[in-house]
Each structure stands twice: as C-alpha cells, then as structure tokens.
mmCIF file of C-alpha atoms in Angstrom:
data_model
loop_
_atom_site.group_PDB
_atom_site.id
_atom_site.type_symbol
_atom_site.label_atom_id
_atom_site.label_comp_id
_atom_site.label_asym_id
_atom_site.label_seq_id
_atom_site.Cartn_x
_atom_site.Cartn_y
_atom_site.Cartn_z
ATOM 1 C CA MET X 1 32.127 105.353 182.908
ATOM 2 C CA LYS X 2 35.426 107.592 181.067
ATOM 3 C CA ASN X 3 32.576 109.200 178.780
ATOM 4 C CA PHE X 4 31.229 110.600 181.832
ATOM 5 C CA MET X 5 34.444 112.089 183.508
ATOM 6 C CA PRO X 6 34.166 115.483 182.018
ATOM 7 C CA SER X 7 30.539 116.094 182.470
ATOM 8 C CA ILE X 8 31.287 115.744 186.153
ATOM 9 C CA MET X 9 34.202 118.234 186.186
ATOM 10 C CA VAL X 10 31.767 120.761 185.090
ATOM 11 C CA MET X 11 29.059 119.942 187.156
ATOM 12 C CA MET X 12 31.558 120.210 190.422
ATOM 13 C CA ILE X 13 32.819 123.777 188.945
ATOM 14 C CA TYR X 14 29.499 124.727 188.626
ATOM 15 C CA LEU X 15 28.990 124.014 192.151
ATOM 16 C CA ILE X 16 32.400 125.150 193.305
ATOM 17 C CA GLY X 17 31.357 128.942 191.209
ATOM 18 C CA THR X 18 27.599 128.911 192.617
ATOM 19 C CA LEU X 19 29.032 128.420 196.359
ATOM 20 C CA ILE X 20 31.156 130.852 195.920
ATOM 21 C CA LEU X 21 28.758 133.401 194.821
ATOM 22 C CA PHE X 22 26.433 131.755 197.536
ATOM 23 C CA LEU X 23 29.320 133.051 200.149
ATOM 24 C CA LEU X 24 29.946 136.138 198.488
ATOM 25 C CA LEU X 25 26.400 137.879 198.381
ATOM 26 C CA PHE X 26 24.517 135.700 200.866
ATOM 27 C CA ASN X 27 25.454 134.642 204.589
ATOM 28 C CA PHE X 28 26.311 131.382 206.338
ATOM 29 C CA THR X 29 22.300 129.712 206.482
ATOM 30 C CA SER X 30 21.942 130.388 202.901
ATOM 31 C CA VAL X 31 24.737 128.365 201.768
ATOM 32 C CA TYR X 32 23.420 125.245 204.567
ATOM 33 C CA VAL X 33 19.823 125.857 202.527
ATOM 34 C CA PHE X 34 22.020 125.510 199.205
ATOM 35 C CA PHE X 35 23.724 122.467 199.944
ATOM 36 C CA LEU X 36 20.709 121.113 201.518
ATOM 37 C CA TYR X 37 18.135 121.454 198.661
ATOM 38 C CA ILE X 38 20.329 122.293 195.680
ATOM 39 C CA GLY X 39 23.426 119.796 196.700
ATOM 40 C CA LYS X 40 21.706 116.718 197.098
ATOM 41 C CA ALA X 41 19.973 116.801 194.058
ATOM 42 C CA MET X 42 23.107 117.419 191.649
ATOM 43 C CA VAL X 43 25.191 114.421 194.255
ATOM 44 C CA ILE X 44 21.552 112.078 193.166
ATOM 45 C CA TYR X 45 21.727 113.581 189.139
ATOM 46 C CA ILE X 46 25.341 113.124 189.350
ATOM 47 C CA VAL X 47 25.398 109.435 191.098
ATOM 48 C CA CYS X 48 22.254 108.509 188.542
ATOM 49 C CA CYS X 49 24.634 109.253 185.970
ATOM 50 C CA CYS X 50 27.412 106.947 186.664
ATOM 51 C CA PHE X 51 25.560 104.243 187.609
ATOM 52 C CA GLY X 52 22.866 104.684 185.944
ATOM 53 C CA TYR X 53 23.463 105.425 182.383
ATOM 54 C CA GLY X 54 26.565 103.576 182.906
ATOM 55 C CA SER X 55 25.855 100.378 183.611
ATOM 56 C CA VAL X 56 22.387 100.795 181.221
ATOM 57 C CA TYR X 57 24.613 100.901 178.448
ATOM 58 C CA GLY X 58 27.479 98.345 179.976
ATOM 59 C CA VAL X 59 23.898 95.699 179.740
ATOM 60 C CA THR X 60 22.479 96.233 176.328
ATOM 61 C CA LYS X 61 25.890 96.624 174.210
ATOM 62 C CA ILE X 62 25.035 92.670 174.309
ATOM 63 C CA ILE X 63 21.592 93.298 173.618
ATOM 64 C CA ASP X 64 19.937 94.245 170.669
ATOM 65 C CA LYS X 65 19.284 98.614 169.628
ATOM 66 C CA THR X 66 15.422 98.576 170.563
ATOM 67 C CA GLN X 67 16.038 97.016 173.710
ATOM 68 C CA GLU X 68 18.869 99.330 174.462
ATOM 69 C CA CYS X 69 16.879 102.340 173.203
ATOM 70 C CA ARG X 70 13.904 100.853 175.565
ATOM 71 C CA ARG X 71 16.255 100.620 178.762
ATOM 72 C CA LYS X 72 17.622 104.037 178.232
ATOM 73 C CA ARG X 73 14.635 105.646 178.509
ATOM 74 C CA PHE X 74 13.140 103.941 181.371
ATOM 75 C CA MET X 75 17.205 105.342 182.766
ATOM 76 C CA TRP X 76 15.790 108.720 182.038
ATOM 77 C CA TYR X 77 12.328 108.697 183.190
ATOM 78 C CA TYR X 78 14.124 107.231 186.650
ATOM 79 C CA ASN X 79 16.920 109.370 186.924
ATOM 80 C CA MET X 80 14.065 112.182 186.349
ATOM 81 C CA GLY X 81 11.798 111.030 189.028
ATOM 82 C CA LEU X 82 14.143 110.465 191.516
ATOM 83 C CA ILE X 83 15.525 113.970 191.048
ATOM 84 C CA GLU X 84 12.137 115.114 191.423
ATOM 85 C CA SER X 85 11.224 113.393 194.751
ATOM 86 C CA VAL X 86 14.121 114.782 195.897
ATOM 87 C CA LEU X 87 13.763 118.245 194.993
ATOM 88 C CA PHE X 88 9.541 118.185 196.123
ATOM 89 C CA SER X 89 10.372 116.233 198.855
ATOM 90 C CA GLU X 90 8.289 113.065 198.152
ATOM 91 C CA PRO X 91 10.372 110.025 198.371
ATOM 92 C CA LYS X 92 7.494 107.716 197.507
ATOM 93 C CA TYR X 93 6.822 109.475 194.141
ATOM 94 C CA ALA X 94 10.406 108.049 193.064
ATOM 95 C CA LYS X 95 9.528 103.919 193.858
ATOM 96 C CA ASN X 96 5.940 104.138 192.342
ATOM 97 C CA TYR X 97 7.316 106.112 189.469
ATOM 98 C CA SER X 98 9.892 103.637 187.862
ATOM 99 C CA LYS X 99 7.879 101.018 189.181
ATOM 100 C CA HIS X 100 5.376 102.059 186.590
ATOM 101 C CA TYR X 101 7.795 102.635 183.768
ATOM 102 C CA TRP X 102 9.361 99.213 184.708
ATOM 103 C CA MET X 103 6.144 97.380 184.117
ATOM 104 C CA ARG X 104 5.148 99.046 180.886
ATOM 105 C CA LEU X 105 9.035 99.133 179.219
ATOM 106 C CA PHE X 106 9.564 95.097 180.468
ATOM 107 C CA LYS X 107 5.798 93.806 180.224
#
C-alpha cells in the first residue's frame, strides 16, 4: 500500500490542477461534466491500483513468479476493461472482459 501513496498524491494534485484550470477557463457546467466523466474514471483507476494490484501482489508473494506475472497481467486487463467501460458508458463490457481473461489465464 505504501508503494502506491506517491502516485495517488500525484494523481490528486493533477485532478486539483485540472479542476482549477476548468474553473478559470470555463463555467460551472463544464466543471460538473469534468467530474461526471473524467473524475469518475480517475477514481475507479485509483481504486483499481490500490486494491487490485496491492492485493494481487500480496497474494502472489507466496506463489511462484510465473503465477505472479499471470495474475498481474490479468489485473492489468481487468483494470483496462473497467476504465474503458466507464469512459464509454458500457457497464456490461467490464464484466465480460474480466470473465474472458479470467478463463484464459486461470484455466
């Protein structure tokens, strides 16, 4: 968990900076749109990084290196599926995407 704290801080600074930029350049409605779409994707990405990669790394410390690589690859695909589903507003896509890679990597 400690390894991900600096990247979360950088992400938060980036989000705050972008919000200030939106406030300076545009009106309130565009800030609302920013939080509705980009903000939601960023939050899910941060949560995936913390809980996804963190827990996978914790589990695979016990297991051999090849299994660790497979699990990390699975989490990467799963996170990408989640982020894409948020950006393109297709909630079913993430579930199918992760299920497909779960079957392929852990058969």
